[in-house]
Every structure is written in structure tokens, then in C-alpha cells.
Coordinates of N, CA and C in Angstrom, one line a residue:
X19 N 89.1 -60.2 90.9 CA 88.7 -61.4 90.2 C 88.3 -61.1 88.8
X20 N 88.8 -61.9 87.9 CA 88.6 -61.7 86.5 C 87.1 -61.9 86.2
X21 N 86.5 -61.1 85.2 CA 85.1 -61.3 84.8 C 84.7 -62.7 84.5
X22 N 85.6 -63.4 83.8 CA 85.2 -64.8 83.4 C 85.2 -65.7 84.6
X23 N 86.1 -65.5 85.5 CA 86.1 -66.3 86.8 C 84.9 -66.0 87.6
X24 N 84.5 -64.7 87.7 CA 83.3 -64.3 88.4 C 82.0 -64.9 87.8
X25 N 82.0 -64.9 86.5 CA 80.8 -65.5 85.8 C 80.6 -67.0 86.2
X26 N 81.7 -67.7 86.2 CA 81.6 -69.1 86.5 C 81.2 -69.3 87.9
X27 N 81.7 -68.5 88.9 CA 81.3 -68.6 90.3 C 79.9 -68.3 90.4
X28 N 79.4 -67.3 89.7 CA 77.9 -67.0 89.8 C 77.1 -68.1 89.3
X29 N 77.5 -68.6 88.1 CA 76.8 -69.8 87.5 C 76.7 -71.0 88.4
X30 N 77.9 -71.2 89.0 CA 78.0 -72.4 89.9 C 77.1 -72.2 91.2
X31 N 77.1 -70.9 91.7 CA 76.3 -70.6 92.8 C 74.8 -70.8 92.5
X32 N 74.4 -70.3 91.3 CA 73.0 -70.5 90.9 C 72.6 -72.0 90.9
X33 N 73.5 -72.7 90.3 CA 73.3 -74.2 90.2 C 73.2 -74.8 91.6
X34 N 74.0 -74.3 92.5 CA 73.9 -74.8 93.9 C 72.6 -74.5 94.5
X35 N 72.0 -73.3 94.2 CA 70.7 -73.0 94.8 C 69.6 -73.9 94.2
X36 N 69.8 -74.2 92.9 CA 68.8 -75.1 92.2 C 68.9 -76.5 92.9
X37 N 70.1 -77.0 93.1 CA 70.3 -78.3 93.7 C 69.7 -78.3 95.1
X38 N 70.0 -77.2 95.8 CA 69.5 -77.1 97.2 C 68.0 -77.1 97.3
X39 N 67.4 -76.5 96.3 CA 65.9 -76.5 96.2 C 65.3 -77.9 96.0
X40 N 66.1 -78.7 95.3 CA 65.6 -80.1 95.0 C 66.0 -81.0 96.2
X41 N 67.0 -80.7 97.0 CA 67.4 -81.5 98.1 C 68.7 -81.0 98.6
X42 N 69.2 -81.6 99.7 CA 70.5 -81.1 100.3 C 71.7 -81.2 99.3
X43 N 72.4 -80.1 99.1 CA 73.6 -80.1 98.2 C 74.6 -80.9 98.9
X44 N 75.4 -81.6 98.1 CA 76.5 -82.5 98.7 C 77.5 -81.6 99.4
X45 N 78.1 -82.2 100.4 CA 79.2 -81.5 101.1 C 80.4 -81.3 100.2
X46 N 80.6 -82.3 99.3 CA 81.8 -82.1 98.4 C 81.6 -81.0 97.4
X47 N 80.4 -80.8 96.9 CA 80.1 -79.7 96.0 C 80.4 -78.3 96.7
X48 N 79.8 -78.2 97.9 CA 80.0 -76.9 98.6 C 81.4 -76.7 99.0
X49 N 82.1 -77.7 99.4 CA 83.5 -77.6 99.8 C 84.3 -77.2 98.6
X50 N 84.0 -77.9 97.4 CA 84.8 -77.6 96.2 C 84.6 -76.1 95.8
X51 N 83.4 -75.6 95.8 CA 83.2 -74.2 95.4 C 83.9 -73.3 96.3
X52 N 84.0 -73.5 97.6 CA 84.7 -72.7 98.5 C 86.2 -72.7 98.2
X53 N 86.7 -73.9 98.0 CA 88.2 -74.0 97.7 C 88.5 -73.4 96.4
X54 N 87.6 -73.5 95.4 CA 87.8 -72.9 94.1 C 87.8 -71.4 94.2
X55 N 86.9 -70.8 95.0 CA 86.9 -69.4 95.2 C 88.2 -68.9 95.9
X56 N 88.8 -69.8 96.7 CA 90.1 -69.4 97.3 C 91.3 -69.7 96.5
X57 N 91.0 -70.2 95.2 CA 92.0 -70.5 94.3 C 92.9 -71.7 94.7
X58 N 92.3 -72.6 95.5 CA 93.0 -73.8 95.9 C 92.5 -74.9 94.9
X59 N 93.0 -74.9 93.7 CA 92.4 -75.6 92.6 C 92.6 -77.1 92.8
X60 N 93.8 -77.5 93.2 CA 94.0 -79.0 93.4 C 93.1 -79.6 94.4
X61 N 93.0 -78.9 95.5 CA 92.1 -79.4 96.6 C 90.6 -79.4 96.2
X62 N 90.2 -78.3 95.5 CA 88.9 -78.3 95.0 C 88.6 -79.4 94.0
X63 N 89.5 -79.7 93.2 CA 89.3 -80.8 92.2 C 89.0 -82.1 92.8
X64 N 89.5 -82.4 94.0 CA 89.2 -83.7 94.6 C 87.8 -83.7 95.0
X65 N 87.2 -82.6 95.5 CA 85.8 -82.6 95.9 C 84.9 -82.7 94.7
X66 N 85.3 -82.0 93.6 CA 84.5 -82.1 92.4 C 84.5 -83.5 91.8
X67 N 85.6 -84.2 91.9 CA 85.7 -85.6 91.5 C 84.7 -86.5 92.3
X68 N 84.6 -86.2 93.6 CA 83.7 -86.9 94.4 C 82.2 -86.5 94.0
X69 N 82.0 -85.3 93.6 CA 80.7 -84.9 93.2 C 80.3 -85.6 91.9
X70 N 81.2 -85.8 91.0 CA 80.9 -86.6 89.8 C 80.6 -88.0 90.1
X71 N 81.3 -88.6 91.1 CA 81.1 -90.0 91.4 C 79.6 -90.1 92.0
X72 N 79.2 -89.1 92.8 CA 77.9 -89.2 93.3 C 76.8 -88.8 92.3
X73 N 77.1 -87.9 91.3 CA 76.2 -87.4 90.4 C 76.8 -87.5 89.0
X74 N 76.9 -88.7 88.4 CA 77.7 -88.8 87.1 C 77.0 -88.2 85.9
X75 N 75.7 -87.9 86.0 CA 74.9 -87.4 84.9 C 74.6 -85.9 85.0
X76 N 75.3 -85.2 86.0 CA 75.1 -83.8 86.2 C 76.2 -83.0 85.7
X77 N 76.0 -82.0 84.9 CA 77.2 -81.3 84.2 C 78.0 -80.4 85.2
X78 N 77.4 -80.0 86.3 CA 78.1 -79.1 87.2 C 79.4 -79.6 87.7
X79 N 79.4 -80.9 88.1 CA 80.7 -81.4 88.6 C 81.8 -81.4 87.6
X80 N 81.4 -81.8 86.3 CA 82.4 -81.9 85.3 C 82.9 -80.4 84.9
X81 N 82.0 -79.5 84.9 CA 82.4 -78.1 84.6 C 83.4 -77.6 85.6
X82 N 83.1 -77.8 86.9 CA 84.0 -77.2 87.9 C 85.3 -78.0 88.0
X83 N 85.3 -79.3 87.8 CA 86.5 -80.1 87.7 C 87.4 -79.6 86.6
X84 N 86.7 -79.4 85.4 CA 87.4 -78.9 84.3 C 88.0 -77.5 84.5
X85 N 87.3 -76.7 85.2 CA 87.8 -75.3 85.5 C 89.1 -75.4 86.4
X86 N 89.0 -76.3 87.4 CA 90.2 -76.5 88.2 C 91.4 -77.0 87.4
X87 N 91.2 -78.0 86.5 CA 92.2 -78.5 85.7 C 92.8 -77.5 84.7
X88 N 91.9 -76.7 84.2 CA 92.3 -75.6 83.3 C 93.2 -74.6 84.1
X89 N 92.9 -74.3 85.3 CA 93.7 -73.4 86.1 C 95.1 -74.0 86.4
X90 N 95.1 -75.4 86.6 CA 96.3 -76.1 86.9 C 97.1 -76.5 85.6
X91 N 96.6 -76.0 84.4 CA 97.2 -76.3 83.1 C 97.3 -77.8 82.8
X92 N 96.3 -78.5 83.3 CA 96.1 -79.9 82.9 C 95.1 -80.0 81.8
X93 N 95.6 -79.6 80.6 CA 94.7 -79.3 79.5 C 94.0 -80.5 78.9
X94 N 94.6 -81.6 78.9 CA 94.0 -82.8 78.3 C 92.8 -83.3 79.2
X95 N 93.1 -83.3 80.5 CA 92.0 -83.7 81.4 C 90.9 -82.6 81.5
X96 N 91.3 -81.4 81.4 CA 90.3 -80.3 81.4 C 89.3 -80.4 80.2
X97 N 89.9 -80.6 79.1 CA 89.1 -80.7 77.8 C 88.1 -81.9 77.9
X98 N 88.6 -83.0 78.5 CA 87.7 -84.2 78.6 C 86.5 -83.9 79.5
X99 N 86.8 -83.3 80.6 CA 85.7 -83.0 81.5 C 84.8 -81.9 81.0
X100 N 85.3 -80.9 80.4 CA 84.5 -79.8 79.9 C 83.7 -80.2 78.7
X101 N 84.2 -81.1 77.9 CA 83.4 -81.6 76.8 C 82.2 -82.4 77.4
X102 N 82.5 -83.1 78.4 CA 81.4 -83.9 79.1 C 80.3 -82.9 79.7
X103 N 80.8 -81.9 80.3 CA 79.8 -80.9 80.8 C 79.0 -80.3 79.7
X104 N 79.6 -80.0 78.5 CA 78.9 -79.4 77.4 C 77.9 -80.4 76.8
X105 N 78.2 -81.7 76.8 CA 77.3 -82.8 76.3 C 76.1 -82.9 77.2
X106 N 76.3 -82.8 78.5 CA 75.3 -83.0 79.5 C 74.4 -81.7 79.7
X107 N 75.0 -80.6 79.5 CA 74.3 -79.3 79.6 C 74.6 -78.4 78.5
X108 N 74.1 -78.7 77.3 CA 74.4 -77.9 76.1 C 73.7 -76.6 76.1
X109 N 72.7 -76.3 76.9 CA 72.1 -75.0 76.9 C 72.6 -74.1 78.0
X110 N 73.6 -74.5 78.7 CA 74.2 -73.7 79.7 C 75.5 -72.9 79.2
X111 N 75.4 -71.6 79.1 CA 76.6 -70.9 78.4 C 77.9 -71.1 79.2
X112 N 77.8 -71.4 80.5 CA 79.0 -71.6 81.3 C 79.8 -72.8 80.8
X113 N 79.0 -73.8 80.4 CA 79.7 -75.1 79.9 C 80.3 -74.8 78.6
X114 N 79.7 -74.2 77.6 CA 80.2 -74.0 76.3 C 81.3 -72.9 76.3
X115 N 81.2 -71.9 77.1 CA 82.2 -70.8 77.1 C 83.5 -71.4 77.7
X116 N 83.3 -72.2 78.8 CA 84.5 -72.7 79.5 C 85.2 -73.7 78.6
X117 N 84.4 -74.5 77.9 CA 85.0 -75.4 76.9 C 85.8 -74.7 75.8
X118 N 85.2 -73.6 75.4 CA 85.9 -72.8 74.3 C 87.2 -72.2 74.9
X119 N 87.2 -71.7 76.1 CA 88.4 -71.2 76.7 C 89.5 -72.2 76.8
X120 N 89.1 -73.5 77.1 CA 90.1 -74.6 77.2 C 90.7 -74.8 75.8
X121 N 89.8 -74.8 74.8 CA 90.3 -75.0 73.4 C 91.2 -73.9 73.0
X122 N 90.9 -72.7 73.4 CA 91.8 -71.6 73.1 C 93.2 -71.7 73.8
X123 N 93.1 -72.3 75.0 CA 94.4 -72.5 75.7 C 95.4 -73.4 75.1
X124 N 94.8 -74.3 74.2 CA 95.7 -75.3 73.5 C 95.8 -74.9 72.0
X125 N 95.5 -73.6 71.7 CA 95.6 -73.1 70.3 C 94.6 -73.7 69.4
X126 N 93.5 -74.2 69.8 CA 92.5 -74.7 68.9 C 91.4 -73.7 68.8
X127 N 91.8 -72.6 68.2 CA 90.9 -71.4 68.1 C 89.7 -71.6 67.2
X128 N 89.9 -72.3 66.1 CA 88.8 -72.6 65.2 C 87.7 -73.5 65.8
X129 N 88.2 -74.5 66.6 CA 87.2 -75.3 67.3 C 86.5 -74.5 68.4
X130 N 87.2 -73.6 69.0 CA 86.6 -72.8 70.1 C 85.5 -71.9 69.4
X131 N 85.9 -71.3 68.3 CA 84.9 -70.4 67.6 C 83.6 -71.2 67.2
X132 N 83.8 -72.4 66.7 CA 82.6 -73.2 66.3 C 81.7 -73.4 67.5
X133 N 82.3 -73.7 68.7 CA 81.5 -73.9 69.9 C 80.8 -72.6 70.3
X134 N 81.5 -71.5 70.2 CA 80.9 -70.2 70.6 C 79.8 -69.8 69.6
X135 N 80.0 -70.1 68.4 CA 78.9 -69.7 67.4 C 77.7 -70.6 67.5
X136 N 77.8 -71.6 68.3 CA 76.6 -72.5 68.5 C 75.7 -71.9 69.6
X137 N 76.2 -70.9 70.3 CA 75.4 -70.3 71.4 C 74.3 -69.3 70.8
X138 N 73.2 -69.4 71.4 CA 72.1 -68.4 71.0 C 72.3 -67.2 71.9
X139 N 72.9 -66.1 71.4 CA 73.2 -64.9 72.2 C 71.9 -64.3 72.8
X140 N 70.8 -64.4 72.1 CA 69.6 -63.7 72.5 C 69.1 -64.4 73.8
X141 N 69.5 -65.6 74.1 CA 69.1 -66.2 75.3 C 70.0 -66.0 76.5
X142 N 71.1 -65.3 76.3 CA 72.1 -65.1 77.3 C 71.9 -63.7 78.1
X143 N 72.4 -63.7 79.3 CA 72.4 -62.4 80.0 C 73.4 -61.5 79.4
X144 N 73.3 -60.2 79.7 CA 74.3 -59.2 79.2 C 75.7 -59.5 79.5
X145 N 76.0 -60.0 80.7 CA 77.3 -60.4 81.0 C 77.9 -61.5 80.1
X146 N 77.0 -62.5 79.9 CA 77.5 -63.6 79.1 C 77.6 -63.2 77.6
X147 N 76.7 -62.3 77.1 CA 76.8 -61.8 75.8 C 78.1 -61.1 75.6
X148 N 78.5 -60.3 76.5 CA 79.8 -59.6 76.4 C 81.0 -60.6 76.4
X149 N 80.9 -61.5 77.3 CA 82.0 -62.5 77.4 C 82.2 -63.3 76.2
X150 N 81.1 -63.8 75.7 CA 81.1 -64.6 74.4 C 81.6 -63.8 73.2
X151 N 81.1 -62.5 73.1 CA 81.6 -61.7 72.1 C 83.1 -61.4 72.1
X152 N 83.6 -61.2 73.3 CA 85.1 -61.0 73.4 C 85.9 -62.2 73.1
X153 N 85.4 -63.4 73.5 CA 86.1 -64.6 73.2 C 86.0 -64.9 71.7
X154 N 84.8 -64.7 71.1 CA 84.7 -64.9 69.7 C 85.6 -64.0 68.9
X155 N 85.6 -62.8 69.3 CA 86.5 -61.8 68.6 C 88.0 -62.3 68.7
X156 N 88.4 -62.8 69.8 CA 89.8 -63.3 70.0 C 90.0 -64.4 69.0
X157 N 89.1 -65.3 68.9 CA 89.3 -66.4 67.9 C 89.4 -65.9 66.5
X158 N 88.5 -65.0 66.1 CA 88.6 -64.4 64.8 C 89.9 -63.7 64.5
X159 N 90.4 -63.0 65.5 CA 91.7 -62.3 65.3 C 92.8 -63.3 65.0
X160 N 92.8 -64.4 65.8 CA 93.8 -65.4 65.6 C 93.7 -66.0 64.2
X161 N 92.5 -66.1 63.6 CA 92.3 -66.6 62.3 C 92.5 -65.5 61.2
X162 N 93.0 -64.4 61.6 CA 93.2 -63.2 60.7 C 91.9 -62.7 60.0
X163 N 90.9 -62.8 60.8 CA 89.6 -62.3 60.3 C 89.3 -61.0 61.1
X164 N 90.1 -60.0 61.0 CA 90.1 -58.8 61.8 C 88.8 -58.1 61.6
X165 N 88.3 -57.9 60.4 CA 87.1 -57.2 60.1 C 85.9 -57.9 60.8
X166 N 85.9 -59.2 60.8 CA 84.8 -59.9 61.4 C 84.8 -59.7 62.9
X167 N 86.1 -59.7 63.5 CA 86.2 -59.5 64.9 C 85.7 -58.1 65.3
X168 N 86.0 -57.1 64.5 CA 85.5 -55.8 64.8 C 84.0 -55.7 64.7
X169 N 83.4 -56.4 63.7 CA 82.0 -56.4 63.5 C 81.2 -57.0 64.7
X170 N 81.8 -58.1 65.2 CA 81.2 -58.8 66.3 C 81.1 -57.9 67.5
X171 N 82.2 -57.2 67.8 CA 82.2 -56.3 69.0 C 81.4 -55.0 68.7
X172 N 81.4 -54.5 67.5 CA 80.6 -53.3 67.2 C 79.1 -53.7 67.5
X173 N 78.7 -54.8 67.0 CA 77.3 -55.2 67.2 C 76.9 -55.3 68.7
X174 N 77.8 -55.9 69.5 CA 77.5 -56.0 70.9 C 77.5 -54.7 71.6
X175 N 78.4 -53.8 71.1 CA 78.4 -52.4 71.7 C 77.2 -51.6 71.4
X176 N 76.5 -51.9 70.4 CA 75.2 -51.2 70.1 C 74.2 -51.4 71.2
X177 N 74.2 -52.6 71.7 CA 73.3 -53.0 72.8 C 73.8 -52.8 74.2
X178 N 75.2 -52.6 74.3 CA 75.8 -52.6 75.6 C 77.0 -51.5 75.5
X179 N 76.6 -50.3 75.3 CA 77.6 -49.3 75.0 C 78.5 -48.8 76.1
X180 N 78.1 -49.2 77.3 CA 78.9 -48.7 78.5 C 79.6 -49.8 79.2
X181 N 80.0 -50.9 78.5 CA 80.7 -52.0 79.1 C 82.2 -51.8 78.8
X182 N 83.0 -51.5 79.8 CA 84.4 -51.2 79.5 C 85.2 -52.3 78.9
X183 N 84.9 -53.6 79.2 CA 85.6 -54.7 78.6 C 85.4 -54.8 77.1
X184 N 84.2 -54.4 76.7 CA 84.0 -54.5 75.2 C 84.7 -53.4 74.5
X185 N 84.8 -52.2 75.1 CA 85.6 -51.1 74.5 C 87.1 -51.5 74.5
X186 N 87.6 -52.2 75.5 CA 89.0 -52.6 75.5 C 89.2 -53.6 74.4
X187 N 88.3 -54.6 74.3 CA 88.4 -55.6 73.3 C 88.4 -55.1 71.8
X188 N 87.5 -54.1 71.6 CA 87.4 -53.6 70.2 C 88.6 -52.7 69.9
X189 N 89.1 -52.1 70.9 CA 90.3 -51.3 70.7 C 91.5 -52.2 70.3
X190 N 91.6 -53.3 70.9 CA 92.6 -54.3 70.4 C 92.4 -54.8 69.0
X191 N 91.1 -55.0 68.7 CA 90.8 -55.4 67.3 C 91.1 -54.3 66.3
X192 N 90.8 -53.0 66.7 CA 91.2 -51.9 65.8 C 92.7 -51.8 65.6
X193 N 93.4 -52.0 66.7 CA 94.9 -52.0 66.6 C 95.3 -53.1 65.6
X194 N 94.8 -54.3 65.7 CA 95.1 -55.3 64.8 C 94.8 -55.0 63.3
X195 N 93.8 -54.2 63.2 CA 93.4 -53.7 61.8 C 94.2 -52.6 61.3
X196 N 95.0 -52.0 62.2 CA 95.9 -50.9 61.8 C 95.2 -49.5 62.0
X197 N 94.0 -49.5 62.6 CA 93.3 -48.2 62.8 C 93.5 -47.7 64.2
X198 N 94.7 -47.1 64.4 CA 95.1 -46.6 65.7 C 94.2 -45.5 66.3
X199 N 93.7 -44.7 65.4 CA 92.8 -43.6 65.9 C 91.5 -44.2 66.5
X200 N 90.9 -45.2 65.9 CA 89.7 -45.8 66.5 C 90.1 -46.6 67.7
X201 N 91.3 -47.2 67.7 CA 91.7 -47.9 68.9 C 91.8 -46.9 70.1
X202 N 92.4 -45.8 69.8 CA 92.6 -44.8 70.9 C 91.2 -44.4 71.5
X203 N 90.3 -44.1 70.6 CA 88.9 -43.7 71.1 C 88.4 -44.7 72.1
X204 N 88.5 -46.0 71.8 CA 87.9 -47.0 72.6 C 88.8 -47.3 73.8
X205 N 90.1 -47.2 73.7 CA 90.9 -47.4 74.9 C 90.6 -46.3 76.0
X206 N 90.4 -45.1 75.4 CA 90.0 -43.9 76.3 C 88.7 -44.2 77.0
X207 N 87.7 -44.7 76.2 CA 86.4 -44.9 76.7 C 86.4 -46.1 77.7
X208 N 87.2 -47.1 77.5 CA 87.3 -48.2 78.4 C 87.9 -47.7 79.8
X209 N 88.9 -46.8 79.7 CA 89.5 -46.3 80.9 C 88.6 -45.3 81.6
X210 N 87.8 -44.6 80.9 CA 86.8 -43.7 81.4 C 85.7 -44.4 82.2
X211 N 85.3 -45.6 81.6 CA 84.3 -46.4 82.3 C 84.8 -47.2 83.5
X212 N 86.1 -47.5 83.4 CA 86.7 -48.3 84.5 C 88.1 -47.8 84.8
X213 N 88.2 -46.8 85.7 CA 89.5 -46.2 86.0 C 90.5 -47.1 86.6
X214 N 90.0 -48.3 87.0 CA 90.9 -49.3 87.6 C 91.6 -50.1 86.5
X215 N 91.1 -49.9 85.2 CA 91.7 -50.6 84.1 C 93.0 -49.9 83.6
X216 N 94.1 -50.2 84.3 CA 95.3 -49.6 84.0 C 95.9 -50.0 82.6
X217 N 95.5 -51.2 82.2 CA 95.9 -51.7 80.9 C 95.4 -50.7 79.8
X218 N 94.1 -50.4 79.8 CA 93.5 -49.5 78.8 C 94.1 -48.1 79.0
X219 N 94.3 -47.7 80.2 CA 94.9 -46.3 80.4 C 96.2 -46.2 79.8
X220 N 97.1 -47.2 80.0 CA 98.4 -47.2 79.5 C 98.4 -47.3 78.0
X221 N 97.5 -48.2 77.4 CA 97.4 -48.3 76.0 C 96.9 -47.0 75.3
X222 N 96.0 -46.3 76.0 CA 95.5 -45.0 75.5 C 96.7 -44.0 75.4
X223 N 97.5 -44.0 76.4 CA 98.6 -43.1 76.5 C 99.6 -43.4 75.4
X224 N 100.0 -44.6 75.3 CA 101.1 -45.0 74.3 C 100.5 -44.8 72.8
X225 N 99.3 -45.2 72.6 CA 98.7 -45.0 71.3 C 98.6 -43.6 70.9
X226 N 98.1 -42.7 71.8 CA 98.0 -41.3 71.5 C 99.4 -40.7 71.2
X227 N 100.4 -41.0 72.0 CA 101.7 -40.5 71.8 C 102.3 -41.0 70.4
X228 N 102.0 -42.2 70.1 CA 102.5 -42.8 68.8 C 101.8 -42.0 67.6
X229 N 100.5 -41.8 67.8 CA 99.8 -41.0 66.7 C 100.4 -39.6 66.6
X230 N 100.7 -39.0 67.7 CA 101.3 -37.7 67.7 C 102.6 -37.6 67.0
X231 N 103.4 -38.6 67.2 CA 104.7 -38.7 66.6 C 104.6 -38.9 65.1
X232 N 103.6 -39.6 64.7 CA 103.4 -39.9 63.2 C 102.6 -38.9 62.5
X233 N 102.0 -37.9 63.2 CA 101.0 -37.0 62.5 C 101.8 -36.0 61.6
X234 N 101.2 -35.8 60.5 CA 101.8 -34.8 59.5 C 101.4 -33.4 59.8
X235 N 100.3 -33.2 60.5 CA 99.8 -31.9 60.8 C 100.1 -31.5 62.2
X236 N 100.6 -30.3 62.4 CA 101.1 -29.9 63.7 C 99.9 -29.8 64.7
X237 N 98.8 -29.3 64.3 CA 97.6 -29.2 65.2 C 97.1 -30.6 65.6
X238 N 97.1 -31.5 64.6 CA 96.7 -32.9 64.9 C 97.7 -33.6 65.9
X239 N 98.9 -33.3 65.7 CA 100.0 -33.9 66.5 C 99.8 -33.4 68.0
X240 N 99.5 -32.1 68.1 CA 99.4 -31.5 69.4 C 98.1 -32.0 70.1
X241 N 97.1 -32.3 69.3 CA 95.8 -32.8 69.9 C 96.1 -34.2 70.5
X242 N 96.8 -35.1 69.7 CA 97.1 -36.4 70.1 C 98.0 -36.4 71.3
X243 N 99.0 -35.5 71.3 CA 100.0 -35.4 72.4 C 99.3 -35.0 73.7
X244 N 98.3 -34.1 73.6 CA 97.5 -33.7 74.7 C 96.7 -34.9 75.3
X245 N 96.1 -35.6 74.4 CA 95.4 -36.8 74.9 C 96.3 -37.8 75.5
X246 N 97.5 -38.0 75.0 CA 98.5 -38.9 75.6 C 98.9 -38.5 77.0
X247 N 99.2 -37.2 77.1 CA 99.5 -36.6 78.4 C 98.4 -36.8 79.4
X248 N 97.2 -36.6 79.0 CA 96.0 -36.7 79.9 C 95.9 -38.1 80.4
X249 N 96.1 -39.1 79.5 CA 96.0 -40.5 79.9 C 97.1 -40.8 80.8
X250 N 98.3 -40.3 80.6 CA 99.4 -40.6 81.5 C 99.2 -40.1 82.8
X251 N 98.5 -38.9 82.9 CA 98.3 -38.3 84.2 C 97.3 -39.1 85.1
X252 N 96.5 -39.9 84.5 CA 95.6 -40.7 85.3 C 96.0 -42.1 85.5
X253 N 97.2 -42.5 85.0 CA 97.6 -43.9 85.1 C 98.8 -44.0 86.1

């Protein structure tokens, strides 16, 4: 399960506990969450529509319906529902982050960045801080603001140095900036922290071998070649 998918499921589950504490959760909401977890998005959407009908002023139903529509590539409908979720629950990072992801899906990166920049990172959990930083960096890269993207991820890594996803993200930013040596360092660190991350492992190998091929110094070339072979051996 992707980190962003897991974050939304966790947020939805917490919301379900809150609703349960106030009274019985609707059958449609519970059924929708189960179907969404099983990736049966069209079926889940019907239950979330029913949830909205029963609770039209609650952001959770709009959030999860929008998530389903986003997965089904129904972008116009998804944006409408996710904007409603953000309006009803502006302090919930799940609402704003998911709206931003939908905006990114239709190439509205500047709009997505504005939404993300409206979040108060200090109020977010470490998982959400990392997710928002990665999304914000992606928007900045698309806007050709590579240095800003690197700076966003560097700042987050100062507080969260052992998060593999952040190292993978900043490695990509360094690649975009043309700094392959820094990219290699972070691809290697991402793979070290998460050996299941074959993308980072493969990127470390190819980056190291490319650096070896371009090195003017034989010792430096040999060092990069060794790092490339080491990465290959683990992927």
C-alpha cells in the first residue's frame, strides 16, 4: 500500500472512531471504507454518496468519495468533492493534501502548491509533514524551482533524517538540479533505510555507474563503479 493511500485510510479510520464515539457510525460509511481498502472504488463510491446524503455537512464523506473518483480518474467530479471536503474541514491535512493531489493529477501544480503552503506543518504528524513536503517539492520541480524543492526537503530531513521516502524525493530533486553525486548519496540512503525500495536501489546503481563513466579521475571512477556494483548486488 502506498504511503499516501495508507495515510488516508488511517485518517478515515480515526474519523470513524470519532463518529462512533458520538453515536453509531452509518453502515454506508463502514461499508465504503472496507470496499475502498479492497480497491473496489466504484462500489465504495456508492456508499460514500449515501453517507453524504445522510451527513451533507460532514467532510469525511466528500473526502472519501473524492478519493474514489480520483482513483477512477474521474477528475472533474473528484475535484468538486475534494474542494467541498476542504471547505468543510480546512484544518484536516487529509482534506487539503488529497485536494492537492487531485490538482496535480490535472496538471494544476501551482494551485496544488498554494493549497499545500496553506497548511501549518507544525500542527501535522511526522507522516503528514513528510507527505506534504514531498508533494510540495514535486510542485516546485514542475515550476522549475529546483533549488526551492531541494530546500523544502532538506529542511524536513533535518527533523526526520531516517525517513526513506524523503531521501528518495530529495535524490530526485538533486538529479533535476544536475547534482548527481548528491542524488547518489540520497538514493543509497533511501535504499539502506528501506531495502524493499527497488526504485531507489536501481537509481543508485545507474547513477553511480554513470558517474563512474564520466569521472576524469581513475580513483574516483573506481569508487563510483564499486558503489554501483554494490547497489546492483542488492537489487
